[in-house]
Coordinates of C-alpha atoms in Angstrom, one line a residue:
M73 CA 25.5 26.1 28.9
T74 CA 26.4 29.5 27.6
C75 CA 27.4 28.5 24.4
D76 CA 24.5 26.3 23.3
I77 CA 22.2 29.1 23.7
F78 CA 24.5 31.0 21.6
L79 CA 25.2 28.6 18.8
L80 CA 20.7 28.1 19.0
F81 CA 20.8 31.7 18.3
C82 CA 22.8 31.5 15.9
L83 CA 21.1 29.2 14.2
M84 CA 17.4 31.3 14.6
V85 CA 19.2 33.9 13.0
V86 CA 20.5 31.8 10.1
V87 CA 16.5 30.3 9.1
I88 CA 15.4 34.1 9.8
M89 CA 18.0 34.9 7.5
C90 CA 16.8 32.3 4.8
V91 CA 13.5 32.9 5.0
S92 CA 13.8 36.5 4.2
I93 CA 15.9 35.4 1.5
R94 CA 13.3 33.3 -0.4
I95 CA 10.6 36.1 0.6
K96 CA 12.8 38.0 -1.9
T97 CA 13.1 35.5 -4.4
I98 CA 9.6 34.8 -4.3
I99 CA 8.3 38.7 -4.4
K100 CA 11.4 39.1 -7.5
E101 CA 9.9 35.6 -9.4
K102 CA 6.5 36.8 -9.2
G103 CA 7.1 40.0 -10.8
L104 CA 5.6 41.7 -7.8
K105 CA 6.4 45.0 -5.7
Q106 CA 6.0 44.1 -1.6
K107 CA 3.0 46.1 -1.4
E108 CA 1.5 44.1 -4.0
F109 CA 2.8 41.0 -2.6
A110 CA 1.5 41.7 0.6
K111 CA -1.9 42.5 -0.4
S112 CA -2.0 39.2 -2.3
I113 CA -1.3 37.1 1.8
T114 CA -3.6 40.1 3.2
V115 CA -0.9 41.3 5.3
T116 CA 0.9 44.3 5.7
E117 CA 3.7 45.9 3.4
S118 CA 5.1 46.4 6.6
Y119 CA 5.1 43.0 7.8
I120 CA 7.0 41.7 4.6
S121 CA 9.4 44.8 4.9
K122 CA 9.9 43.5 8.4
L123 CA 10.4 40.3 7.1
I124 CA 12.8 41.2 4.7
R125 CA 14.9 42.8 7.0
N126 CA 15.0 40.1 9.5
E127 CA 13.1 41.6 12.2
S128 CA 10.3 39.5 12.3
G129 CA 9.7 35.6 11.8
L130 CA 7.1 34.2 9.6
S131 CA 3.8 32.3 10.7
N132 CA 2.8 28.9 9.4
S133 CA 0.1 29.8 8.6
T134 CA 1.7 33.0 6.2
A135 CA 3.6 30.2 4.6
A136 CA 0.6 28.4 4.1
L137 CA -1.0 31.3 2.8
I138 CA 1.6 31.5 -0.2
E139 CA 1.8 28.3 -1.0
E140 CA -1.9 28.3 -1.8
I141 CA -2.0 32.1 -3.5
H142 CA 1.6 31.9 -5.2
G143 CA 2.6 27.7 -5.6
Y144 CA 5.4 27.7 -3.0
S145 CA 5.7 25.1 -1.1
A146 CA 5.1 26.1 2.8
Q147 CA 7.8 23.3 3.6
W148 CA 10.2 25.4 1.3
I149 CA 9.7 28.7 2.5
L150 CA 10.0 28.1 6.4
T151 CA 12.9 25.5 6.3
G152 CA 14.5 25.6 2.4
K153 CA 14.2 21.9 2.2
G154 CA 11.9 19.8 0.1
N155 CA 10.7 20.5 -3.4
K156 CA 9.9 24.9 -3.7
Y157 CA 7.3 24.7 -6.1
L158 CA 3.8 22.7 -5.0
S159 CA 4.0 19.7 -7.4
S160 CA 1.0 20.0 -9.8
S161 CA -1.1 17.4 -8.3
Q162 CA -1.3 20.1 -5.7
D163 CA -2.2 23.3 -7.5
S164 CA -4.9 24.8 -6.0
S165 CA -5.5 26.5 -9.6
L166 CA -6.5 22.6 -11.4
S167 CA -9.7 20.9 -10.7
L168 CA -10.5 18.5 -8.4
V169 CA -10.5 16.3 -10.8
K170 CA -7.2 17.3 -12.9
R171 CA -5.2 16.6 -9.7
K172 CA -6.7 13.8 -8.7
V173 CA -5.8 12.6 -12.1
I174 CA -2.2 14.1 -11.7
S175 CA -1.8 12.5 -8.4
E176 CA -2.6 8.8 -9.4
I177 CA -0.1 9.6 -12.8
E178 CA 2.5 10.5 -10.4
G179 CA 2.2 7.1 -8.9
L180 CA 2.7 4.9 -12.7
T181 CA 5.8 3.9 -13.8
D182 CA 7.1 5.5 -17.4
D183 CA 5.6 2.8 -19.1
E184 CA 2.2 3.2 -18.0
V185 CA 2.6 7.3 -17.8
M186 CA 3.5 6.1 -22.3
A187 CA 0.4 4.0 -22.7
V188 CA -2.4 6.8 -20.9
M189 CA -0.5 9.2 -23.2
A190 CA -1.3 7.2 -26.1
F191 CA -4.8 6.4 -25.0
M192 CA -5.3 10.2 -24.4
K193 CA -3.8 11.2 -27.6
T194 CA -5.9 8.5 -29.2
F195 CA -9.4 10.5 -27.6
K196 CA -8.2 13.6 -28.6
N197 CA -8.2 12.7 -32.4
V198 CA -11.6 10.8 -32.3
K199 CA -12.3 14.7 -30.8
I200 CA -11.5 16.0 -33.9
D201 CA -12.6 13.7 -36.7
F202 CA -16.2 14.1 -34.4
P203 CA -16.8 17.1 -33.1
E204 CA -19.9 17.9 -31.1
K205 CA -23.0 18.9 -32.6
E206 CA -23.7 22.3 -31.4

């Protein structure tokens, strides 16, 4: 029983440590200072410091906020599993209609995607040949 509790404790320490490394990675990749990163997700710089020093855990809601603002998957931040970045169909910087289109395209075969691309190129050429009047 004591051994099981110790192993569980060790596992929790490893998970927290990995979250720390992933937070450091996000800050570095975004080219932010800890203070700027904290401000971007509306938490204190002290909280970010504690995360990095493994003195605090990361809540699901904060991970979701990082996902929404910075585009890193909350699942990856919390567990290290799954895609590091959101798929482009989940990118909140895109309009809803563009996210829907991307989501649909992700479900197509390569041949179907090539057909869509050919249509898009044709459409683009029509716009060049017949520009809208102002």
